[in-house]
CSV table of C-alpha atoms in Angstrom, one decimal:
chain,number,residue,atom,x,y,z
A,212,MET,CA,1.7,38.5,-7.4
A,213,LYS,CA,2.5,34.7,-8.4
A,214,GLN,CA,-1.2,34.3,-7.3
A,215,THR,CA,-2.5,37.0,-9.6
A,216,ILE,CA,-0.3,36.0,-12.8
A,217,ALA,CA,-1.6,32.4,-12.4
A,218,ARG,CA,-5.1,33.3,-12.1
A,219,TRP,CA,-4.8,35.7,-15.0
A,220,LEU,CA,-3.0,33.0,-17.0
A,221,LEU,CA,-5.8,30.5,-16.2
A,222,ARG,CA,-8.4,33.0,-16.9
A,223,ALA,CA,-6.8,33.7,-20.3
A,224,ALA,CA,-6.7,30.0,-21.3
A,225,GLY,CA,-10.5,29.9,-20.4
A,226,TRP,CA,-10.1,27.9,-17.2
A,227,SER,CA,-12.2,28.6,-13.9
A,228,LEU,CA,-11.6,28.0,-10.4
A,229,GLU,CA,-13.6,25.8,-8.2
A,230,GLY,CA,-13.8,24.9,-4.7
A,231,ALA,CA,-11.8,26.6,-1.8
A,232,ARG,CA,-8.1,26.7,-0.5
A,233,PRO,CA,-7.7,23.5,1.5
A,234,ALA,CA,-7.5,24.6,5.2
A,235,HIS,CA,-4.9,22.0,6.3
A,236,ALA,CA,-1.4,22.8,6.8
A,237,ARG,CA,-0.1,19.1,5.7
A,238,TYR,CA,-1.8,16.7,3.4
A,239,VAL,CA,-1.4,14.4,0.5
A,240,LEU,CA,-2.6,16.1,-2.7
A,241,ILE,CA,-4.2,13.7,-5.6
A,242,ALA,CA,-3.6,15.1,-8.9
A,243,ALA,CA,-6.3,13.3,-11.2
A,244,PRO,CA,-7.3,12.4,-13.8
A,245,HIS,CA,-3.8,12.3,-15.5
A,246,THR,CA,-4.3,11.8,-19.1
A,247,SER,CA,-2.2,14.6,-20.7
A,248,ASN,CA,1.2,16.6,-20.5
A,249,TRP,CA,-0.6,19.7,-19.9
A,250,ASP,CA,-1.7,18.4,-16.4
A,251,PHE,CA,1.3,19.0,-14.4
A,252,PRO,CA,1.7,22.7,-15.9
A,253,LEU,CA,-2.0,23.2,-15.3
A,254,MET,CA,-1.5,21.6,-11.8
A,255,LEU,CA,1.1,24.0,-11.0
A,256,LEU,CA,-0.7,27.0,-12.1
A,257,TYR,CA,-3.7,26.0,-10.1
A,258,ALA,CA,-1.6,25.5,-6.9
A,259,ALA,CA,-0.2,29.0,-7.4
A,260,ALA,CA,-3.8,30.3,-8.3
A,261,PHE,CA,-4.9,29.2,-4.7
A,262,ASP,CA,-1.4,30.0,-3.2
A,263,ILE,CA,-0.6,26.6,-2.6
A,264,LYS,CA,3.2,25.6,-2.4
A,265,VAL,CA,3.4,21.8,-3.6
A,266,ARG,CA,6.1,19.5,-3.3
A,267,TRP,CA,6.5,16.4,-5.6
A,268,MET,CA,9.0,13.5,-5.6
A,269,GLY,CA,11.1,13.3,-8.6
A,270,LYS,CA,14.3,10.8,-9.4
A,271,HIS,CA,17.3,12.6,-8.5
A,272,SER,CA,18.9,12.7,-12.1
A,273,LEU,CA,16.1,15.0,-12.8
A,274,PHE,CA,17.7,17.6,-10.7
A,275,ALA,CA,20.9,17.8,-12.2
A,276,TRP,CA,22.4,20.6,-14.2
A,277,PRO,CA,21.1,22.2,-16.3
A,278,VAL,CA,17.4,22.1,-15.1
A,279,GLY,CA,17.8,21.1,-11.6
A,280,TRP,CA,17.3,24.6,-10.1
A,281,LEU,CA,14.0,25.0,-12.1
A,282,MET,CA,12.8,21.6,-10.9
A,283,ARG,CA,13.4,22.7,-7.3
A,284,ARG,CA,11.7,25.9,-7.7
A,285,LEU,CA,8.6,24.1,-9.3
A,286,GLY,CA,8.4,22.2,-5.8
A,287,GLY,CA,10.5,18.8,-6.9
A,288,MET,CA,12.1,16.8,-4.0
A,289,PRO,CA,15.1,14.7,-5.4
A,290,ILE,CA,14.7,11.0,-4.3
A,291,VAL,CA,17.5,8.7,-4.5
A,292,ARG,CA,15.6,5.5,-4.7
A,293,HIS,CA,18.2,3.0,-4.0
A,294,ARG,CA,19.3,4.9,-1.2
A,295,ALA,CA,16.1,5.9,0.0
A,296,GLY,CA,15.0,2.3,1.1
A,297,ASN,CA,11.4,2.6,2.1
A,298,LEU,CA,10.3,5.7,0.4
A,299,VAL,CA,7.0,5.6,2.4
A,300,ALA,CA,8.6,5.9,5.5
A,301,ALA,CA,10.8,8.6,4.2
A,302,MET,CA,7.8,10.5,3.4
A,303,VAL,CA,6.1,10.0,6.5
A,304,ALA,CA,9.5,11.2,8.1
A,305,ALA,CA,9.3,14.3,6.0
A,306,PHE,CA,5.8,15.0,7.1
A,307,GLU,CA,6.5,14.8,10.8
A,308,GLN,CA,9.2,17.2,10.5
A,309,ALA,CA,7.4,20.0,8.4
A,310,ASP,CA,5.0,22.4,9.9
A,311,GLN,CA,3.8,22.6,6.3
A,312,LEU,CA,3.9,20.2,3.3
A,313,VAL,CA,1.7,19.4,0.3
A,314,LEU,CA,2.7,16.4,-1.5
A,315,VAL,CA,1.2,16.1,-4.8
A,316,VAL,CA,0.8,12.7,-6.4
A,317,PRO,CA,-0.3,11.8,-9.8
A,318,THR,CA,-2.1,8.6,-8.4
A,319,GLU,CA,-2.3,6.9,-11.7
A,320,GLY,CA,1.5,7.3,-12.3
A,321,THR,CA,1.2,7.7,-16.0
A,322,ARG,CA,-0.9,9.6,-18.5
A,323,ASP,CA,-1.8,6.4,-20.3
A,324,ARG,CA,-4.8,4.2,-19.1
A,325,THR,CA,-4.1,2.0,-16.0
A,326,ASP,CA,-6.3,-0.4,-14.3
A,327,TYR,CA,-5.1,0.6,-10.8
A,328,TRP,CA,-4.2,3.5,-8.9
A,329,LYS,CA,-0.6,3.3,-7.4
A,330,SER,CA,-1.1,2.9,-3.4
A,331,GLY,CA,1.9,5.0,-2.2
A,332,PHE,CA,-0.3,8.2,-1.4
A,333,TYR,CA,-2.7,6.3,0.6
A,334,HIS,CA,-0.1,4.7,2.9
A,335,ILE,CA,2.0,7.9,3.2
A,336,ALA,CA,-1.2,9.8,4.3
A,337,ARG,CA,-2.4,6.9,6.6
A,338,GLN,CA,1.0,6.3,8.2
A,339,ALA,CA,1.8,10.1,8.5
A,340,LYS,CA,-1.9,10.6,9.8
A,341,VAL,CA,-2.6,13.6,7.4
A,342,PRO,CA,-5.6,13.9,5.1
A,343,ILE,CA,-5.9,13.3,1.5
A,344,VAL,CA,-7.1,16.0,-0.6
A,345,PRO,CA,-8.6,15.3,-4.1
A,346,SER,CA,-7.5,17.9,-6.6
A,347,PHE,CA,-9.2,17.9,-10.3
A,348,LEU,CA,-8.9,19.1,-13.9
A,349,ASP,CA,-12.0,18.6,-15.6
A,350,PHE,CA,-11.4,19.2,-19.3
A,351,SER,CA,-15.0,19.0,-20.1
A,352,ARG,CA,-16.1,22.0,-18.3
A,353,LYS,CA,-12.3,23.8,-18.1
A,354,ARG,CA,-12.6,23.8,-14.4
A,355,GLY,CA,-10.3,22.7,-11.9
A,356,GLY,CA,-9.8,23.0,-7.9
A,357,PHE,CA,-9.7,21.1,-4.7
A,358,GLY,CA,-12.2,18.8,-2.9
A,359,ALA,CA,-12.6,18.5,0.9
A,360,GLY,CA,-9.9,16.6,2.6
A,361,LEU,CA,-10.3,12.9,3.7
A,362,SER,CA,-8.9,11.4,6.7
A,363,THR,CA,-8.1,7.8,6.1
A,364,THR,CA,-10.6,5.4,8.1
A,365,GLY,CA,-8.6,2.1,7.7
A,366,SER,CA,-11.3,0.5,5.2
A,367,VAL,CA,-9.5,1.2,1.8
A,368,VAL,CA,-12.8,0.5,0.1
A,369,ALA,CA,-14.6,3.0,1.9
A,370,ASP,CA,-11.7,5.5,1.4
A,371,MET,CA,-11.4,4.7,-2.2
A,372,GLN,CA,-15.1,5.1,-2.7
A,373,TYR,CA,-15.0,8.6,-1.6
A,374,PHE,CA,-12.4,9.5,-4.6
A,375,ARG,CA,-14.6,7.4,-6.9
A,376,ASP,CA,-17.6,9.7,-5.7
A,377,PHE,CA,-15.5,12.9,-6.1
A,378,TYR,CA,-14.1,12.2,-9.6
A,379,ALA,CA,-17.2,10.9,-11.0
A,380,GLY,CA,-18.4,12.7,-14.4
A,381,MET,CA,-14.9,14.5,-14.5
A,382,ALA,CA,-13.0,14.1,-17.7
A,383,GLY,CA,-9.2,14.5,-18.4
A,384,LYS,CA,-7.9,15.9,-21.8
A,385,PHE,CA,-8.1,12.4,-23.3
A,386,PRO,CA,-11.0,10.6,-21.6
A,387,ALA,CA,-10.1,7.4,-22.9
A,388,ASN,CA,-6.9,7.3,-21.2
A,389,SER,CA,-8.7,7.3,-17.8
A,390,GLY,CA,-8.9,3.9,-16.2
A,391,PRO,CA,-11.0,2.8,-13.2
A,392,ILE,CA,-10.4,4.7,-9.6
A,393,ARG,CA,-9.4,1.6,-7.5
A,394,LEU,CA,-6.2,0.3,-5.6
A,395,ARG,CA,-5.0,-3.6,-6.0
A,396,GLU,CA,-5.6,-4.2,-2.3
A,397,GLU,CA,-9.2,-3.4,-2.6
A,398,ALA,CA,-9.8,-7.0,-3.9
A,399,GLY,CA,-8.3,-8.3,-0.8
A,400,GLU,CA,-10.7,-6.7,1.8
B,188,MET,CA,28.9,34.3,-35.1
B,189,THR,CA,24.9,34.3,-35.7
B,190,PRO,CA,23.2,36.7,-33.3
B,191,ALA,CA,20.9,34.6,-31.3
B,192,ILE,CA,18.6,37.4,-30.5
B,193,GLY,CA,16.4,39.1,-33.0
B,194,SER,CA,18.0,41.8,-35.6
B,195,SER,CA,17.8,45.2,-36.2
B,196,PRO,CA,15.1,46.3,-33.5
B,197,TRP,CA,17.3,45.0,-30.9
B,198,ARG,CA,20.5,46.7,-32.5
B,199,TYR,CA,18.9,49.9,-32.5
B,200,ALA,CA,17.5,49.9,-29.2
B,201,ILE,CA,20.7,49.1,-27.6
B,202,GLY,CA,23.3,50.0,-29.8
B,203,ALA,CA,25.6,47.9,-32.2
B,204,ARG,CA,28.4,47.5,-29.5
B,205,HIS,CA,26.0,46.3,-26.8
B,206,TYR,CA,24.1,44.3,-29.2
B,207,ASP,CA,27.2,42.4,-30.3
B,208,MET,CA,28.3,42.0,-26.9
B,209,LEU,CA,25.0,40.5,-25.6
B,210,ALA,CA,24.4,38.1,-28.9
B,211,ASP,CA,28.3,36.7,-28.1
B,212,GLY,CA,27.2,36.0,-24.5
B,213,VAL,CA,24.0,34.4,-25.3
B,214,ASN,CA,25.6,32.2,-28.2
B,215,VAL,CA,28.3,31.1,-25.7
B,216,ALA,CA,25.8,30.3,-23.0
B,217,LEU,CA,23.5,28.1,-25.7
B,218,GLU,CA,26.8,26.3,-27.0
B,219,GLN,CA,27.8,25.5,-23.2
B,220,LEU,CA,24.2,24.3,-22.6
B,221,GLY,CA,24.3,22.3,-25.9
B,222,LYS,CA,27.6,20.7,-25.0
B,223,ALA,CA,26.3,19.7,-21.4
B,224,VAL,CA,23.1,18.2,-22.5
B,225,ALA,CA,25.2,16.3,-25.2
B,226,LEU,CA,27.7,15.1,-22.5
B,227,ASN,CA,25.2,14.1,-20.2
B,228,PRO,CA,22.1,12.9,-22.2
B,229,GLU,CA,21.1,10.6,-19.3
B,230,ARG,CA,21.2,13.2,-16.8
B,231,SER,CA,18.6,15.6,-18.0
B,232,CYS,CA,15.4,15.2,-20.2
B,233,LEU,CA,16.8,18.2,-22.5
B,234,SER,CA,18.3,15.8,-25.1
B,235,GLY,CA,15.3,13.8,-26.5
B,236,ARG,CA,16.8,10.6,-25.5
B,237,HIS,CA,14.8,8.8,-23.1
B,238,PRO,CA,17.0,7.5,-20.1
B,239,ASN,CA,15.3,3.9,-19.9
B,240,THR,CA,14.9,3.3,-23.5
B,241,GLY,CA,17.7,4.9,-25.0
B,242,VAL,CA,15.6,6.0,-28.0
B,243,GLU,CA,17.4,8.2,-30.8
B,244,PRO,CA,17.9,11.6,-29.5
B,245,LEU,CA,15.7,14.2,-31.3
B,246,PRO,CA,17.6,17.0,-33.3
B,247,GLY,CA,18.4,19.9,-31.1
B,248,PRO,CA,17.8,20.3,-27.3
B,249,ARG,CA,14.3,19.9,-26.3
B,250,VAL,CA,12.3,18.7,-23.4
B,251,ASP,CA,11.4,15.0,-23.8
B,252,THR,CA,7.8,14.8,-21.9
B,253,ASP,CA,7.9,11.2,-21.5
B,254,CYS,CA,11.3,11.4,-19.9
B,255,VAL,CA,10.1,13.9,-17.6
B,256,GLU,CA,6.9,12.1,-16.5
B,257,SER,CA,9.0,8.8,-16.2
B,258,MET,CA,11.0,10.8,-13.6
B,259,ILE,CA,8.2,11.8,-11.3
B,260,LEU,CA,7.7,9.2,-8.7
B,261,THR,CA,4.5,7.6,-7.6
B,262,ILE,CA,4.9,4.7,-5.3
B,263,GLU,CA,3.1,1.6,-5.5
B,264,VAL,CA,2.9,-0.4,-2.2
B,265,SER,CA,2.9,-4.2,-2.0
B,266,GLN,CA,1.0,-5.6,0.7
């Protein structure tokens, strides 16, 4: 039912679905390019349209009354940063304990232009030994969907090249806000 | 008390007594929500006040999208 409604809403807004539902049960899902407030609701609609239950990390204060229940229903996982200590280790543990977990990460961290992606998604996937699946919202073609998952190889540059190739030619709502696809640590390799 | 839901079509559809009860209920709920947001502006993104910058609240309860975005965590790992 939710899947049908999501597909109908996307079609009504002129968006098409591309690619297939990722076959993995546990993976880190990249949400990019992120340049607009529309990205988050659209991403949730796409996840519903492909029948994927996504989870995302949010500051615990976002889950307080009166909107907390809604955030949880939308897949939010409340994180108390000062208690969590090593957040990467906490998420790796969450993957190890779960039979199914799709953790969506807006890798740019902000809809403004950034020079680097934040690297947490990569380290969570590598340490949890789960693939990284790229998802996209291409506003230039009004298409969205998922790519093939990548199992990290240990070479950050090679792995990031896969994502650079995947997202080449795709545009967010505000293309000027899209920065380069790279991690700070690539410079060290 | 001003009815919070529509006017005459609702009144005809569900009857004046039920309409007034429902309107009162909706208004009380909205009032409580407004109070909760006003008392805890830093706890939700409904107030229009950014929790980090403390920028002046916008009039009326509304979602501050900058606030919501700042609360969705993306991790940077330092090597």
